[in-house]
Coordinates of C-alpha atoms and ligand atoms in Angstrom, one line a residue:
X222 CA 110.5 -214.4 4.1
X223 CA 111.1 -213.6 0.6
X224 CA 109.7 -210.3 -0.7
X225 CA 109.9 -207.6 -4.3
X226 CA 111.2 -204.6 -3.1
X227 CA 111.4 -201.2 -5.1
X228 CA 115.0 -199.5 -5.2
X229 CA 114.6 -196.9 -7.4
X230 CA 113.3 -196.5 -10.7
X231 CA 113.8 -199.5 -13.0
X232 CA 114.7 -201.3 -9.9
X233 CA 112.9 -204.1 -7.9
X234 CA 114.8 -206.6 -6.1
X235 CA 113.9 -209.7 -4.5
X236 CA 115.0 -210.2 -1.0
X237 CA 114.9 -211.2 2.5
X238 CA 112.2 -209.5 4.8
X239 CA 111.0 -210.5 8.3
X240 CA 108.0 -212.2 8.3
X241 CA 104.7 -210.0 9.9
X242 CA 102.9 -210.3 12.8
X243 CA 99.9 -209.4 14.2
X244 CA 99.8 -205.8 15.2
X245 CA 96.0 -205.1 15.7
X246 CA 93.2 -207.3 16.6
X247 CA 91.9 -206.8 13.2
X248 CA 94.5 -208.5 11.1
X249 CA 95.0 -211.4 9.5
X250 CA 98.5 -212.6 8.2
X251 CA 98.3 -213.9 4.8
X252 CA 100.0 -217.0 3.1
X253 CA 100.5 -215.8 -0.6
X254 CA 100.0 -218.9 -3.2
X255 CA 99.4 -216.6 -6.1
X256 CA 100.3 -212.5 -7.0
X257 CA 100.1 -210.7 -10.0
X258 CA 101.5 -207.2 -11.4
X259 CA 99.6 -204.6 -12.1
X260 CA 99.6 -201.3 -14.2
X261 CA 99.3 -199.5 -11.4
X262 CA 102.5 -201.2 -10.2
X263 CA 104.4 -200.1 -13.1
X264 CA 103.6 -196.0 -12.4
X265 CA 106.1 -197.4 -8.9
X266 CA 108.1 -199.0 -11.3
X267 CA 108.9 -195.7 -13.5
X268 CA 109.8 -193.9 -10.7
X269 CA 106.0 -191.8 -10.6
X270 CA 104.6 -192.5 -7.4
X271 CA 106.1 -190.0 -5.2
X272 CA 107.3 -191.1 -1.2
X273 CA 108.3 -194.4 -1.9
X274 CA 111.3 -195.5 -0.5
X275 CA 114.4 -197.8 -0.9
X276 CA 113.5 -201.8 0.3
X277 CA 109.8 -200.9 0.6
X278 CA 107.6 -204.5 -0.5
X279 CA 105.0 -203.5 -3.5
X280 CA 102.3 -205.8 -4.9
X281 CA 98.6 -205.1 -4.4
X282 CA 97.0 -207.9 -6.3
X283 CA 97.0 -211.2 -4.0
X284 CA 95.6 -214.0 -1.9
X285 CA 96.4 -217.2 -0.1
X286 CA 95.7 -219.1 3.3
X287 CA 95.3 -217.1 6.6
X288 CA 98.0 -218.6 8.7
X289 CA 97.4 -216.1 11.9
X290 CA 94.0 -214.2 12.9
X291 CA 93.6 -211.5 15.4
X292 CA 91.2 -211.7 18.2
X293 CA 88.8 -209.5 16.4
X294 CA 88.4 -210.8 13.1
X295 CA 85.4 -213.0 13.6
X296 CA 83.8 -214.1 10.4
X297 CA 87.2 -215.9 9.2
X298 CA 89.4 -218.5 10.5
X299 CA 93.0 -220.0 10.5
X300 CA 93.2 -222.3 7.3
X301 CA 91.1 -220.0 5.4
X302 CA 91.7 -219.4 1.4
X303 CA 91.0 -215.6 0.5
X304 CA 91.4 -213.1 -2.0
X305 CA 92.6 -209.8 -0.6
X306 CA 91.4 -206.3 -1.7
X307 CA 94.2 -203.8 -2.5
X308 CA 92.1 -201.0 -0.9
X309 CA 92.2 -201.0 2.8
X310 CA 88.5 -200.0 4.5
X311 CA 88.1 -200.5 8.3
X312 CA 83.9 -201.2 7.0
X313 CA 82.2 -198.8 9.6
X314 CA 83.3 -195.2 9.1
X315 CA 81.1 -192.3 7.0
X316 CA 83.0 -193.4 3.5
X317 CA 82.7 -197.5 4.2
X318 CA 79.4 -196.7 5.3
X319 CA 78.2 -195.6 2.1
X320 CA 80.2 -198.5 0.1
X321 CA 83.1 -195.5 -1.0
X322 CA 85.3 -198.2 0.7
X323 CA 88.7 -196.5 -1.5
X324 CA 88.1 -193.4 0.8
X325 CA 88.2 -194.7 3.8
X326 CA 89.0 -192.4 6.3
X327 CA 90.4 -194.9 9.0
X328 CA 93.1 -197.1 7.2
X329 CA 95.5 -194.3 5.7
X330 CA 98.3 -194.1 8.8
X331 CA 99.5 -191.3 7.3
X332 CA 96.8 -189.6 6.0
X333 CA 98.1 -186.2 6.4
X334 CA 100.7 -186.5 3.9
X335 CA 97.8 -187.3 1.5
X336 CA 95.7 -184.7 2.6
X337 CA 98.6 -182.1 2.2
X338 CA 99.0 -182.8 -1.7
X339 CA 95.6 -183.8 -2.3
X340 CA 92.9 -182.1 -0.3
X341 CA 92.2 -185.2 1.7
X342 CA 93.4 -188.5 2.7
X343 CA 91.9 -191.6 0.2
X344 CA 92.1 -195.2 1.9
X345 CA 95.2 -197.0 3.0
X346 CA 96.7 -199.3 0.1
X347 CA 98.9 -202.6 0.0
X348 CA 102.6 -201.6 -1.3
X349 CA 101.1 -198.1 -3.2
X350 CA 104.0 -195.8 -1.0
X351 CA 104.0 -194.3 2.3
X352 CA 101.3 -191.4 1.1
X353 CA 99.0 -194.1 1.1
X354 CA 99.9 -195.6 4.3
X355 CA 103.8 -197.3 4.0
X356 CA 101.8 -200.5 4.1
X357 CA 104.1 -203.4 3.0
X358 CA 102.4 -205.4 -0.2
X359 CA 101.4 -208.5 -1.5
X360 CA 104.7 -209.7 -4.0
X361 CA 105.7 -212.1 -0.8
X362 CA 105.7 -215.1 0.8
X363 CA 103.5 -213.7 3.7
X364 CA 101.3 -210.2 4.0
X365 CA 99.8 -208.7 7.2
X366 CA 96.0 -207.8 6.2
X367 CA 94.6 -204.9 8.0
X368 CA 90.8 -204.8 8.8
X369 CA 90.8 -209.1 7.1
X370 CA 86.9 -209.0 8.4
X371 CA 86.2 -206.4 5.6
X372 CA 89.2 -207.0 3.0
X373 CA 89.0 -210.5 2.3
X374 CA 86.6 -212.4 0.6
X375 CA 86.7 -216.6 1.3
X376 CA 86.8 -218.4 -2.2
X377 CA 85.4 -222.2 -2.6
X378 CA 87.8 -225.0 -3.8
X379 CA 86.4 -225.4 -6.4
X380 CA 87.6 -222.2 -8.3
X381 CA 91.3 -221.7 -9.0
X382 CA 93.3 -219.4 -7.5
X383 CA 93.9 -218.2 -11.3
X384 CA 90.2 -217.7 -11.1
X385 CA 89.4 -215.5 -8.2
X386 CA 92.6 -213.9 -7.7
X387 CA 92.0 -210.7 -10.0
X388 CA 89.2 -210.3 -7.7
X389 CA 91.4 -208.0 -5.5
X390 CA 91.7 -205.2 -8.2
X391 CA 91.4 -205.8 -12.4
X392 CA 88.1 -207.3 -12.4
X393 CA 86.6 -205.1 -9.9
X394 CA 88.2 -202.2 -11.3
X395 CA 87.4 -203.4 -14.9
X396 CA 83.6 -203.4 -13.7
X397 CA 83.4 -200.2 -11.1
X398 CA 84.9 -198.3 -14.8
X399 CA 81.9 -199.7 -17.0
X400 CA 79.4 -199.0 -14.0
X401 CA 81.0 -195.3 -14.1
X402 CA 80.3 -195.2 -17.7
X403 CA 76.4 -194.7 -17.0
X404 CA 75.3 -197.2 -19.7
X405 CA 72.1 -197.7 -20.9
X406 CA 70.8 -200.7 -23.2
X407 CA 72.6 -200.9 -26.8
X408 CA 74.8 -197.8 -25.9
X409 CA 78.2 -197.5 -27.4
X410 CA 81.1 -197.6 -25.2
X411 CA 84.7 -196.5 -26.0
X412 CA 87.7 -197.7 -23.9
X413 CA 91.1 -196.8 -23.8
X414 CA 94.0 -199.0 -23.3
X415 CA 93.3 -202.5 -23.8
X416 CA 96.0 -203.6 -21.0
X417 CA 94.4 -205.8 -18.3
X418 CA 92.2 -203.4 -17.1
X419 CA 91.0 -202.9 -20.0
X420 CA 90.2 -205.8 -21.1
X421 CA 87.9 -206.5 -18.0
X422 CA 86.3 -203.5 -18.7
X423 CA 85.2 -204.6 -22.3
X424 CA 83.7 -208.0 -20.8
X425 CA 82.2 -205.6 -17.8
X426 CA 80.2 -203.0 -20.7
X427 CA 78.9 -205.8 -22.2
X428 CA 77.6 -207.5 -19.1
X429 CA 75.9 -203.9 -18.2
X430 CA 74.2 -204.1 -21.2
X431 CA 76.5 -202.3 -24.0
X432 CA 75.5 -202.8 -27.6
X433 CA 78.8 -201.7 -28.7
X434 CA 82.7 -201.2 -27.4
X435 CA 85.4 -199.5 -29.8
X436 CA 89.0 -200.5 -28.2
X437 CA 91.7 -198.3 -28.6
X438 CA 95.4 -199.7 -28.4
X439 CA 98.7 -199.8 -30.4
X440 CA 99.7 -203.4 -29.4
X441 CA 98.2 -206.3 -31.6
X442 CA 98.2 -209.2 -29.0
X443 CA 96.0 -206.5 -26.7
X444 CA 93.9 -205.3 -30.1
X445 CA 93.2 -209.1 -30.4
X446 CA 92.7 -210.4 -26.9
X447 CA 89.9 -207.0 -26.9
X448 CA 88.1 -208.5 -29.8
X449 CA 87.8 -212.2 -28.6
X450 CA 85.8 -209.9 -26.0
X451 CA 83.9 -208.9 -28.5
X452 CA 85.2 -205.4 -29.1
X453 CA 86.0 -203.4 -32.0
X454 CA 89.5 -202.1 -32.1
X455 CA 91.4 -199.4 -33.4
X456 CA 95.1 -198.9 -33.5
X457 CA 95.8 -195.4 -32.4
X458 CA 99.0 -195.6 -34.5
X459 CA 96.9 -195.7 -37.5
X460 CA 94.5 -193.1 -37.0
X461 CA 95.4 -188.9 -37.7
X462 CA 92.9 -188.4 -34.8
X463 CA 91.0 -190.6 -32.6
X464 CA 88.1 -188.4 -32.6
X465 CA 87.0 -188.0 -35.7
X466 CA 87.8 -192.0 -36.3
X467 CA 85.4 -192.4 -33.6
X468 CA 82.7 -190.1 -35.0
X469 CA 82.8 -192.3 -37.9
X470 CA 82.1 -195.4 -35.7
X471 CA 79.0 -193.6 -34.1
X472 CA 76.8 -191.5 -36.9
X473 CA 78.9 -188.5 -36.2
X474 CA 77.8 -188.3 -32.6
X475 CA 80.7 -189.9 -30.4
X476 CA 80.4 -192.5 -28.7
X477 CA 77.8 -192.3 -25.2
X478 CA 80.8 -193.1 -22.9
X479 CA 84.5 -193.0 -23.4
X480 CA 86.8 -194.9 -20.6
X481 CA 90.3 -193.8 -20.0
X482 CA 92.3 -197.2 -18.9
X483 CA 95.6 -195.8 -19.7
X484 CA 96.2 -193.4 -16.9
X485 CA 99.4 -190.9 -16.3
X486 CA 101.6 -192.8 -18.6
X487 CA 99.9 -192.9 -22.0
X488 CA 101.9 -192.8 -24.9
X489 CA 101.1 -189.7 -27.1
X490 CA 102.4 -189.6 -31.1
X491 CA 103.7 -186.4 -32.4
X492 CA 104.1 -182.9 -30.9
X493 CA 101.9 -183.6 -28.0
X494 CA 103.7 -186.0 -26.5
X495 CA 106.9 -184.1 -27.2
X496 CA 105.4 -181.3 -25.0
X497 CA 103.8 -183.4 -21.9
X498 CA 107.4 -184.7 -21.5
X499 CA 109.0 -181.7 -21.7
X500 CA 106.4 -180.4 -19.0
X501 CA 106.9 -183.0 -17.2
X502 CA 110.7 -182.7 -17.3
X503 CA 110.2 -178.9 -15.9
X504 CA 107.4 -180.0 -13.4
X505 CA 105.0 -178.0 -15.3
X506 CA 102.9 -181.2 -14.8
X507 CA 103.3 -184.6 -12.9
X508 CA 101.1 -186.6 -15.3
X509 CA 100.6 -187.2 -18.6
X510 CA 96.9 -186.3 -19.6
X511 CA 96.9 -187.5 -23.6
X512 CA 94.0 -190.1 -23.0
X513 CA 92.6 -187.9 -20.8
X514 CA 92.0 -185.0 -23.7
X515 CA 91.1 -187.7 -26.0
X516 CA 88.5 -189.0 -24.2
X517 CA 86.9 -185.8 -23.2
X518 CA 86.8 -184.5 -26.9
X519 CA 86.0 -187.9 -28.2
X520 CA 82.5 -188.4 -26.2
X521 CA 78.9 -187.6 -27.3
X522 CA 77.5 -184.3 -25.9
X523 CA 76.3 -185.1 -22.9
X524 CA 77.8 -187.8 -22.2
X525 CA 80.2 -190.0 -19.7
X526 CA 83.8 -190.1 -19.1
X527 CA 84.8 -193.2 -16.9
X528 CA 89.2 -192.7 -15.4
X529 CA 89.7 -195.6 -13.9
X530 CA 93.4 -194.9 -15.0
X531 CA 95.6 -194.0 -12.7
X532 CA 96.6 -190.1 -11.8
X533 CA 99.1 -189.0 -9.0
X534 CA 99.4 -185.2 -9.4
X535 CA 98.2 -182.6 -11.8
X536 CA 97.8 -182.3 -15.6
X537 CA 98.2 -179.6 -17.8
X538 CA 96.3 -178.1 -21.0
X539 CA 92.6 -180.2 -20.1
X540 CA 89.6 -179.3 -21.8
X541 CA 87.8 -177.8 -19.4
X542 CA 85.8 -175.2 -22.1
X543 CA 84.7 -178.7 -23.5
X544 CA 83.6 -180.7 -20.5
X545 CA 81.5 -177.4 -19.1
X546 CA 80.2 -176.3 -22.6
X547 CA 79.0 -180.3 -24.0
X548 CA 77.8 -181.3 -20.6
X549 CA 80.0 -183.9 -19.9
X550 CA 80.0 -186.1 -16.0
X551 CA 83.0 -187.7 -15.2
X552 CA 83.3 -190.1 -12.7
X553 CA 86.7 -191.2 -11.4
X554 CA 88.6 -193.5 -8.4
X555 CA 90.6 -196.5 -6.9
X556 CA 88.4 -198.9 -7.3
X557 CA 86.0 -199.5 -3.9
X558 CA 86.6 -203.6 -3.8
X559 CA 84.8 -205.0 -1.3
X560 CA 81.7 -203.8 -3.1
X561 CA 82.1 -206.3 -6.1
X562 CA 83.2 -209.1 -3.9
X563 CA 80.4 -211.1 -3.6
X564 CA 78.5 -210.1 -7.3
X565 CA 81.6 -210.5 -9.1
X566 CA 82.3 -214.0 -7.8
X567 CA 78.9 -215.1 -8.1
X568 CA 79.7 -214.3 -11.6
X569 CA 83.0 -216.6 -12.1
X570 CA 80.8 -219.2 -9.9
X571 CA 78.0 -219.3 -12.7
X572 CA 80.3 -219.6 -15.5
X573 CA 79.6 -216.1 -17.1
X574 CA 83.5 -215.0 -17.0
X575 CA 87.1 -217.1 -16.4
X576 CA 89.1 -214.3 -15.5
X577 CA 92.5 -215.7 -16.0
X578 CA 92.1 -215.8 -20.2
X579 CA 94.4 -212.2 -19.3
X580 CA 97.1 -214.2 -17.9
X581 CA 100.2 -214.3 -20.5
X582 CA 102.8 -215.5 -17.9
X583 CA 103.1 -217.5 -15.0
X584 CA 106.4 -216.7 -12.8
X585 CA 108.2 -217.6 -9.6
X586 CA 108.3 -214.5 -7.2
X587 CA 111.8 -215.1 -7.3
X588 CA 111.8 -213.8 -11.1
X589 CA 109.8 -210.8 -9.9
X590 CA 112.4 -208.0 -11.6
X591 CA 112.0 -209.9 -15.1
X592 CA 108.7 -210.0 -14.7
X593 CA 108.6 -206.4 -14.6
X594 CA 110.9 -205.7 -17.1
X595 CA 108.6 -208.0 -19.8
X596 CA 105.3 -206.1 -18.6
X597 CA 106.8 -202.9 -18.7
X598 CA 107.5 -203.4 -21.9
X599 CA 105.0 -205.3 -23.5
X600 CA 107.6 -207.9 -24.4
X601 CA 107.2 -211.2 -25.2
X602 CA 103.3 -210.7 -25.8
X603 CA 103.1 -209.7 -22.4
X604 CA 100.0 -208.8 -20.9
X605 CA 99.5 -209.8 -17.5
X606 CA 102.1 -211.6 -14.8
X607 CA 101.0 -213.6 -12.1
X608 CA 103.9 -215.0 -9.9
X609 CA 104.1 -217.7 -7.5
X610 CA 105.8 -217.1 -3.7
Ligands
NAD1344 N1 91.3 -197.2 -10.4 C1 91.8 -198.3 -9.9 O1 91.5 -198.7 -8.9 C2 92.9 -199.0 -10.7 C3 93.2 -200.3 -10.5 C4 94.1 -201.0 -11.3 C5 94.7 -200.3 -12.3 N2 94.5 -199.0 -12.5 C6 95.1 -198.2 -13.6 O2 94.5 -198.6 -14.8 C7 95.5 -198.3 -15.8 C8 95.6 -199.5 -16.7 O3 96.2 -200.6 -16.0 P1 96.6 -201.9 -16.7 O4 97.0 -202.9 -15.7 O5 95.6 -202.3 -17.7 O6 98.0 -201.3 -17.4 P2 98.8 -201.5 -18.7 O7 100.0 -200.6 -18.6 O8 99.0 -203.0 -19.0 O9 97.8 -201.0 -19.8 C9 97.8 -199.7 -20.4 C10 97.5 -199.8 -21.9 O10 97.3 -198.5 -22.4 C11 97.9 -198.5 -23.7 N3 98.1 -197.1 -24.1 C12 99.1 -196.3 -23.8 N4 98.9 -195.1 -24.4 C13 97.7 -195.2 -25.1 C14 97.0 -194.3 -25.9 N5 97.4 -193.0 -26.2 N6 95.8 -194.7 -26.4 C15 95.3 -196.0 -26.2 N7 96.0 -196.9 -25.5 C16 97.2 -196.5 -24.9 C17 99.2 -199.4 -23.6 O11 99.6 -199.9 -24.8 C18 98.7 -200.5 -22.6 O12 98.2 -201.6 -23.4 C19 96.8 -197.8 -15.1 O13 96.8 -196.4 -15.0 C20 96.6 -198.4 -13.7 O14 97.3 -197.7 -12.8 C21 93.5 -198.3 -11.7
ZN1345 ZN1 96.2 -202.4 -9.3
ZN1346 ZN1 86.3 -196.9 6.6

């Protein structure tokens, strides 16, 4: 089969790949008619995520026809059309148990490598390096789905796969970020990054009942795309500091919740940027925490800081005298997908949401490295690539 491999930074190739089989009585193997690129893709991409190695298949975002089923798998058949969550949960354990499907403690093969850096193992993920399993992903013609009982959900015809497919991250993740946010009736929200996941995050405040959302970006197509949502924006680029723009926004308060949907890569103006790269450069830190700060000195007192961005190691120089003294709850994680399954396309079914307005290009798989290139960036009004096997 045809598959994206990573080869290094900068550095995705498409190739040939056998073709996967059944290995456990839980799988399904996975036709792919439509994959997308994520944000969380491009931390790989920039050479970020550690233990990744050379011909290794990434993608997490995907879905198709199941073209092979294992005995076990009893609630879907051969001829099936899915969408596939990019977190891996075997459905029964402690965390699965309790809906915390992104900690699985079953579907990481090789949890201890996880555990060693981070304290424990999270769940197994589709193309996301061998620290979180080695699992191959979903930028191919076919995919092998662990536990497909639990990490699929079956989509009616008559949705498209443009439709349903960010089901198996952006939209979920968009919406577990807002839930994290705590919101209450009319409160203002604040959200960071105004990239895919962001933008589902805007739609998802206001569907939990936000009065208000403030964007923040530097990009006008994203500014724009976040106010045909319904948010306010502001260009970071045009502010001296965020903070105080904000306070102005919200009666000198701060906003109730502030979202960071940037992650370890956020662009910083000025001296602090200049010194997370430099710390970065001497391993004084793996990540870069600017939205991080922001949105921890940025939110009311007492309020709630929602990271759906992503983070792979440590930061440096975060405001811990702030988030103790002001009272501040932070709430964090991969997103836990199979909980949103069924709500979320109950949603697209009624109407309330198309989520493919965020698609900006449609691609062959084949053109895979140029759709990274474009995303990476931002060319081209890029915002997000879906990609056809
Ligand atoms: N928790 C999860 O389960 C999960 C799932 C999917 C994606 N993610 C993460 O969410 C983050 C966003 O993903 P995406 O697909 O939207 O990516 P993206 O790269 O398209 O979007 C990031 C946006 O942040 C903006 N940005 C950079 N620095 C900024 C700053 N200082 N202030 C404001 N905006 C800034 C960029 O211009 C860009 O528009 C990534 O870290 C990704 O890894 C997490
Ligand atoms: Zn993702
Ligand atoms: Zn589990």
């Amino acid at each position: 089969m045809r598959a994206n491999t990573w080869h290094g930074k900068n550095d995705v190739r498409v190739e040939e790949k056998p073709d996967p089989t059944i290995i456990d009585s839980r799988d399904a193997i996975v036709r792919v008619t439509l994959t997308a690129i994520c944000g969380s893709d491009l931390h790989i991409y920039d050479g970020f995520i550690p233990s990744m190695e050379s011909g290794d298949i990434i993608g997490h975002e995907f879905m198709g026809e199941i073209v092979a089923i294992g005995s076990d798998v009893k609630n879907r058949a051969v001829g099936d059309r899915v969408v596939v969550s990019f977190t891996m949960s075997c459905g029964v354990c402690f965390f699965c148990a309790r809906g915390l499907f992104s900690v699985c403690e079953r579907s990481n093969q090789n949890a201890e490598l996880a555990a060693a850096l981070w304290g424990h193992s999270p769940a197994g993920l589709f193309g996301y390096s061998h620290l979180l399993g080695g699992y191959a992903g979903g930028q191919a013609e076919y995919v092998r789905v662990p536990f497909a009982d639990v990490g699929t959900v079956k989509v009616p015809e008559s949705l498209t796969d443009e439709q349903v497919l960010f089901l198996s991250d952006i939209f979920p993740t968009g919406y577990m970020a807002a839930e994290n946010c705590n919101i209450e009736r009319g409160d203002t929200v604040a959200i960071w990054g105004c990239g895919p996941v962001g933008q589902f995050a805007i739609r998802s405040a206001f569907m939990l009942g936000a009065g208000k959302v403030i964007a923040i970006d530097r990009v006008p197509e994203r500014l724009q795309m976040a106010r045909d949502g319904g948010a306010e924006t502001i260009d970071y680029t045009t502010v001296d500091r965020i903070n105080e723009a904000l306070k102005e926004l919200t009666a000198g308060r701060g906003p109730d919740s502030c979202m960071d949907a940037v992650g370890m890569e956020a662009h910083a103006p000025g001296a602090e940027g200049f010194i997370d790269r430099a710390k970065q450069f001497v391993k004084l830190e793996t990540d870069r925490p600017a939205v991080l700060r922001d949105v921890i000195l940025s939110v009311r007192n007492g309020g709630s800081v929602s990271v759906p961005g992503v983070y792979g190691g440590f930061v440096d120089s975060f405001p811990m005298g702030s988030f103790v003294n002001r009272g501040l709850t932070m709430k964090s994680g991969q997103t836990h997908v199979q909980r949103y399954f069924a709500p979320l396309l109950a949603r697209i079914e009624a109407g309330e949401i198309d989520p493919s307005f965020v698609i900006t290009h449609r691609l062959a798989l084949e053109d895979a490295p140029n759709g990274f290139k474009t995303f990476k960036e931002q060319k081209d009004e890029c915002i997000k690539v879906v990609m056809k096997p």
